[in-house]
XYZ file of N, CA and C in Angstrom:
447
model
N 63.599 125.955 -22.763
C 63.006 126.080 -21.446
C 64.113 126.121 -20.411
N 63.792 126.694 -19.272
C 64.796 126.910 -18.237
C 64.147 126.795 -16.862
N 64.841 126.189 -15.913
C 64.351 126.082 -14.544
C 64.767 127.330 -13.770
N 63.803 127.969 -13.075
C 64.094 129.170 -12.286
C 63.412 129.089 -10.932
N 64.046 129.694 -9.945
C 63.441 129.902 -8.639
C 62.969 131.351 -8.624
N 61.672 131.557 -8.387
C 61.067 132.880 -8.484
C 60.602 133.322 -7.105
N 60.874 134.585 -6.778
C 60.432 135.159 -5.505
C 58.954 135.488 -5.557
N 58.342 135.592 -4.369
C 56.933 135.947 -4.242
C 56.675 137.305 -4.887
N 55.538 137.430 -5.545
C 55.197 138.671 -6.232
C 53.691 138.905 -6.135
N 53.291 140.142 -5.826
C 51.877 140.486 -5.732
C 51.428 141.134 -7.034
N 50.297 140.635 -7.552
C 49.729 141.105 -8.809
C 48.289 141.539 -8.548
N 47.859 142.599 -9.194
C 46.482 143.084 -9.093
C 45.861 143.081 -10.481
N 44.606 142.628 -10.555
C 43.972 142.591 -11.859
C 42.547 142.087 -11.805
N 42.097 141.570 -12.939
C 40.738 141.077 -13.123
C 40.792 139.579 -13.357
N 39.780 138.838 -12.876
C 39.862 137.383 -13.012
C 38.552 136.764 -13.477
N 38.690 135.519 -13.898
C 37.555 134.689 -14.276
C 37.911 133.247 -13.968
N 36.895 132.386 -13.944
C 37.107 130.949 -13.747
C 36.701 130.250 -15.047
N 37.537 129.325 -15.499
C 37.313 128.653 -16.768
C 37.976 127.282 -16.773
N 38.007 126.645 -17.926
C 38.727 125.389 -18.112
C 39.195 125.327 -19.565
N 40.101 124.418 -19.852
C 40.673 124.345 -21.195
C 39.639 123.979 -22.254
N 38.681 123.128 -21.923
C 37.655 122.751 -22.893
C 36.846 123.977 -23.324
N 36.478 124.825 -22.373
C 35.742 126.053 -22.685
C 36.585 126.972 -23.557
N 37.866 127.084 -23.232
C 38.752 127.994 -23.963
C 39.016 127.542 -25.402
N 38.823 126.269 -25.691
C 39.030 125.765 -27.055
C 37.864 126.123 -27.977
N 36.747 126.567 -27.418
C 35.585 126.966 -28.204
C 35.598 128.494 -28.333
N 35.827 129.024 -29.544
C 35.920 130.479 -29.702
C 34.658 131.228 -29.270
N 33.510 130.544 -29.240
C 32.267 131.200 -28.842
C 32.031 131.179 -27.336
N 32.815 130.385 -26.602
C 32.610 130.264 -25.158
C 33.800 130.719 -24.324
N 34.985 130.806 -24.923
C 36.198 131.150 -24.188
C 36.063 132.469 -23.439
N 36.635 132.525 -22.250
C 36.523 133.704 -21.385
C 37.818 134.514 -21.306
N 38.944 133.880 -21.608
C 40.235 134.539 -21.387
C 40.443 135.723 -22.324
N 40.055 135.609 -23.575
C 40.208 136.726 -24.512
C 39.459 137.962 -24.056
N 38.206 137.775 -23.631
C 37.399 138.898 -23.142
C 37.992 139.490 -21.860
N 38.531 138.624 -21.003
C 39.169 139.102 -19.766
C 40.331 140.031 -20.099
N 41.196 139.612 -21.040
C 42.339 140.447 -21.421
C 41.891 141.745 -22.089
N 40.840 141.681 -22.879
C 40.338 142.889 -23.527
C 39.848 143.888 -22.474
N 39.108 143.410 -21.494
C 38.626 144.286 -20.420
C 39.798 144.862 -19.632
N 40.790 144.014 -19.318
C 41.971 144.489 -18.597
C 42.681 145.589 -19.389
N 42.939 145.321 -20.673
C 43.663 146.291 -21.508
C 42.920 147.625 -21.613
N 41.592 147.576 -21.633
C 40.789 148.796 -21.752
C 40.612 149.521 -20.427
N 40.804 148.822 -19.295
C 40.472 149.385 -17.984
C 41.661 149.757 -17.106
N 42.797 149.108 -17.323
C 43.925 149.281 -16.405
C 45.091 149.968 -17.121
N 45.468 151.167 -16.654
C 46.603 151.874 -17.268
C 47.935 151.329 -16.723
N 48.649 150.594 -17.532
C 49.942 150.030 -17.129
C 51.036 151.000 -17.566
N 51.877 151.411 -16.605
C 52.958 152.371 -16.866
C 54.229 151.615 -17.266
N 54.258 151.183 -18.521
C 55.396 150.407 -19.014
C 56.700 151.199 -18.956
N 56.632 152.508 -19.233
C 57.839 153.343 -19.266
C 58.548 153.378 -17.922
N 57.781 153.251 -16.830
C 58.376 153.274 -15.498
C 58.511 151.888 -14.880
N 58.480 150.861 -15.717
C 58.816 149.519 -15.246
C 57.680 148.599 -14.871
N 56.433 149.058 -14.946
C 55.327 148.150 -14.630
C 55.210 147.102 -15.731
N 54.850 145.870 -15.320
C 54.734 144.770 -16.275
C 53.434 144.017 -16.071
N 53.025 143.305 -17.119
C 51.762 142.581 -17.156
C 51.996 141.097 -16.895
N 51.035 140.483 -16.199
C 51.082 139.064 -15.847
C 49.727 138.423 -16.114
N 49.750 137.176 -16.503
C 48.550 136.350 -16.550
C 48.771 135.230 -15.557
N 47.955 135.139 -14.527
C 48.188 134.180 -13.442
C 47.085 133.117 -13.444
N 47.507 131.867 -13.391
C 46.605 130.708 -13.392
C 46.710 130.051 -12.023
N 45.566 129.920 -11.332
C 45.619 129.420 -9.953
C 44.337 128.689 -9.591
N 44.311 128.178 -8.366
C 43.137 127.474 -7.830
C 42.651 126.385 -8.773
N 43.621 125.563 -9.221
C 43.293 124.456 -10.116
C 42.391 123.457 -9.400
N 41.333 123.050 -10.054
C 40.425 122.032 -9.542
C 41.119 120.673 -9.516
N 41.942 120.425 -10.522
C 42.652 119.138 -10.623
C 43.883 119.326 -11.495
N 43.839 118.784 -12.692
C 44.945 118.902 -13.636
C 44.487 119.748 -14.824
N 45.043 119.505 -16.009
C 44.691 120.298 -17.190
C 43.245 120.119 -17.647
N 42.528 119.163 -17.076
C 41.134 118.929 -17.470
C 40.132 119.677 -16.591
N 40.565 120.150 -15.432
C 39.657 120.799 -14.493
C 39.602 122.307 -14.650
N 38.768 122.925 -13.836
C 38.635 124.376 -13.849
C 39.797 125.034 -13.108
N 40.026 126.309 -13.439
C 41.078 127.102 -12.803
C 40.707 128.571 -12.920
N 41.338 129.390 -12.091
C 41.160 130.838 -12.159
C 42.249 131.427 -13.041
N 41.885 132.475 -13.764
C 42.852 133.238 -14.564
C 42.729 134.692 -14.136
N 43.869 135.309 -13.824
C 43.898 136.725 -13.473
C 44.761 137.447 -14.500
N 44.199 138.427 -15.177
C 44.955 139.327 -16.053
C 45.329 140.506 -15.174
N 46.628 140.698 -14.942
C 47.010 141.718 -13.980
C 48.345 142.367 -14.262
N 48.753 143.191 -13.297
C 50.020 143.908 -13.415
C 50.626 144.130 -12.043
N 51.903 144.513 -12.047
C 52.619 144.698 -10.787
C 52.699 146.163 -10.372
N 51.845 147.002 -10.931
C 51.868 148.428 -10.627
C 51.102 148.794 -9.374
N 51.102 150.078 -9.066
C 50.436 150.567 -7.861
C 49.395 151.645 -8.159
N 49.278 152.065 -9.405
C 48.310 153.088 -9.786
C 47.053 152.396 -10.307
N 46.071 152.221 -9.415
C 44.871 151.470 -9.755
C 43.788 152.396 -10.304
N 43.053 151.927 -11.308
C 41.954 152.750 -11.829
C 40.850 152.887 -10.779
N 40.173 154.039 -10.778
C 39.124 154.277 -9.777
C 37.772 153.715 -10.206
N 37.628 153.412 -11.493
C 36.324 152.985 -12.000
C 36.114 151.471 -11.991
N 37.103 150.720 -11.531
C 36.988 149.269 -11.539
C 37.740 148.708 -10.327
N 37.186 147.667 -9.734
C 37.808 147.052 -8.560
C 38.732 145.927 -9.006
N 39.960 145.965 -8.543
C 40.940 144.940 -8.902
C 41.101 143.929 -7.772
N 41.350 142.692 -8.143
C 41.637 141.632 -7.182
C 43.144 141.554 -6.966
N 43.524 141.147 -5.771
C 44.938 141.017 -5.410
C 45.266 139.532 -5.305
N 46.374 139.123 -5.899
C 46.796 137.730 -5.885
C 48.304 137.688 -5.684
N 48.772 136.727 -4.910
C 50.210 136.586 -4.695
C 50.717 135.345 -5.416
N 51.679 135.574 -6.289
C 52.386 134.462 -6.919
C 53.373 133.951 -5.876
N 53.294 132.671 -5.493
C 54.174 132.184 -4.434
C 55.614 131.987 -4.894
N 56.507 132.102 -3.935
C 57.917 131.771 -4.171
C 57.966 130.279 -4.461
N 58.558 129.917 -5.591
C 58.553 128.504 -5.977
C 59.542 128.257 -7.105
N 59.603 126.998 -7.492
C 60.430 126.557 -8.612
C 59.524 126.466 -9.834
N 59.950 127.097 -10.934
C 59.150 127.143 -12.148
C 59.984 126.726 -13.353
N 59.345 126.007 -14.255
C 59.925 125.714 -15.555
C 59.414 126.811 -16.480
N 60.333 127.543 -17.134
C 59.971 128.734 -17.909
C 60.128 128.464 -19.406
N 59.058 128.756 -20.134
C 59.015 128.599 -21.588
C 58.937 130.002 -22.186
N 59.956 130.418 -22.944
C 60.050 131.776 -23.473
C 59.857 131.782 -24.984
N 59.042 132.722 -25.448
C 58.830 132.901 -26.892
C 58.836 134.387 -27.218
N 59.373 134.710 -28.412
C 59.400 136.096 -28.895
C 58.723 136.158 -30.253
N 58.095 137.295 -30.534
C 57.423 137.494 -31.810
C 56.190 138.337 -31.633
N 55.160 138.023 -32.403
C 53.921 138.791 -32.390
C 52.869 138.126 -31.504
N 52.140 138.956 -30.759
C 50.988 138.477 -29.998
C 49.823 138.342 -30.953
N 48.914 137.429 -30.805
C 48.843 136.421 -29.750
C 49.590 135.133 -30.078
N 50.267 135.099 -31.243
C 50.909 133.855 -31.675
C 51.949 133.362 -30.677
N 52.702 134.268 -30.048
C 53.732 133.804 -29.107
C 53.110 133.138 -27.883
N 51.923 133.611 -27.466
C 51.242 132.961 -26.333
C 50.763 131.574 -26.746
N 50.209 131.466 -27.936
C 49.771 130.155 -28.444
C 50.953 129.203 -28.533
N 52.073 129.686 -29.074
C 53.266 128.847 -29.232
C 53.836 128.416 -27.884
N 53.867 129.328 -26.924
C 54.413 129.003 -25.596
C 53.562 127.939 -24.915
N 52.237 128.122 -24.930
C 51.361 127.146 -24.280
C 51.355 125.807 -25.010
N 51.509 125.833 -26.328
C 51.626 124.575 -27.081
C 52.873 123.827 -26.637
N 53.971 124.558 -26.444
C 55.205 123.927 -25.962
C 55.007 123.348 -24.561
N 54.308 124.067 -23.694
C 54.020 123.575 -22.339
C 53.225 122.278 -22.418
N 52.127 122.282 -23.175
C 51.266 121.101 -23.274
C 52.030 119.921 -23.872
N 52.831 120.183 -24.905
C 53.614 119.102 -25.526
C 54.634 118.524 -24.550
N 55.302 119.402 -23.801
C 56.302 118.934 -22.843
C 55.666 118.042 -21.770
N 54.567 118.509 -21.177
C 53.971 117.770 -20.060
C 53.107 116.586 -20.492
N 52.937 116.399 -21.785
C 52.215 115.210 -22.261
C 53.120 114.253 -23.027
N 54.415 114.530 -23.013
C 55.346 113.725 -23.813
C 55.639 112.354 -23.215
N 55.437 112.228 -21.898
C 55.820 110.985 -21.236
C 57.313 110.926 -20.940
N 58.032 111.948 -21.344
C 59.490 111.997 -21.151
C 59.914 113.213 -20.335
N 58.944 113.879 -19.711
C 59.254 115.105 -18.988
C 60.123 114.817 -17.759
N 61.086 115.707 -17.564
C 62.005 115.592 -16.427
C 61.380 116.150 -15.149
N 60.449 117.093 -15.296
C 59.842 117.758 -14.146
C 58.355 117.428 -14.072
N 57.816 117.392 -12.842
C 56.403 117.121 -12.616
C 55.670 118.428 -12.345
N 54.613 118.665 -13.102
C 53.808 119.871 -12.937
C 52.975 119.769 -11.664
N 52.909 120.873 -10.904
C 52.216 120.866 -9.618
C 50.751 121.295 -9.689
N 50.362 122.072 -10.675
C 48.999 122.628 -10.751
C 48.654 123.412 -9.487
N 49.564 124.313 -9.119
C 49.339 125.211 -7.982
C 49.091 126.623 -8.532
N 50.153 127.345 -8.836
C 50.062 128.658 -9.474
C 51.062 128.703 -10.611
N 50.585 129.007 -11.795
C 51.429 129.213 -12.979
C 51.197 130.643 -13.436
N 52.143 131.185 -14.221
C 51.903 132.548 -14.696
C 52.654 132.863 -15.973
N 52.053 133.801 -16.705
C 52.691 134.391 -17.871
C 53.269 135.726 -17.428
N 54.452 136.021 -17.901
C 55.090 137.311 -17.640
C 55.438 137.909 -18.996
N 55.101 139.171 -19.169
C 55.357 139.865 -20.433
C 56.408 140.958 -20.197
N 57.707 140.641 -20.429
C 58.745 141.657 -20.211
C 58.633 142.830 -21.182
N 58.032 142.590 -22.357
C 57.785 143.652 -23.337
C 56.674 143.171 -24.267
N 56.338 143.973 -25.252
C 55.202 143.676 -26.114
C 55.383 142.514 -27.065
N 56.604 142.032 -27.228
C 56.812 140.926 -28.160
C 57.544 139.743 -27.527
N 57.351 139.575 -26.213
C 57.961 138.435 -25.522
C 57.041 137.940 -24.417
N 56.989 136.623 -24.268
C 56.227 135.994 -23.195
C 57.114 134.963 -22.520
N 56.977 134.883 -21.207
C 57.623 133.831 -20.419
C 56.513 133.130 -19.642
N 56.243 131.862 -19.971
C 55.241 131.086 -19.264
C 55.949 130.297 -18.174
N 55.583 130.564 -16.912
C 56.179 129.914 -15.742
C 55.234 128.828 -15.230
N 55.701 127.593 -15.221
C 54.896 126.471 -14.771
C 55.508 125.931 -13.462
N 54.727 125.902 -12.384
C 55.225 125.414 -11.090
C 55.515 123.915 -11.189
N 56.714 123.539 -10.743
C 57.131 122.134 -10.787
C 57.719 121.709 -9.451
N 57.738 120.359 -9.252
C 58.328 119.791 -8.041
C 59.828 119.994 -8.057
């Protein structure tokens, strides 16, 4: 993991509201369906530098409360058949957890590392529960950015 200062970034995409308890039930989870709809609806121009983000925001409380998830991208070519929401990732300090390999396992591994770190009782940084995000630099890498004090 690595501490980074990240500049403000605008992302456009599709969102839902959920919580971790719902996501642990394969029959009720919303995030998988959100990503499937995004992948089928939004043409991301990877060859020209557009990248995909998963943004977690509007936390009700901590890891037990509800939050918004936006599956989005930093591109400017929006599909005409679907309305995208606009969200700004704020300039802030983030603890970044990076994993490489096959999807979806790298996302599972990255979030497991996040949960283990922030529940260890030995964490050096305090999680803010403001805006966190996943950044996908390519198809086999994830960087999970967690906002910290």
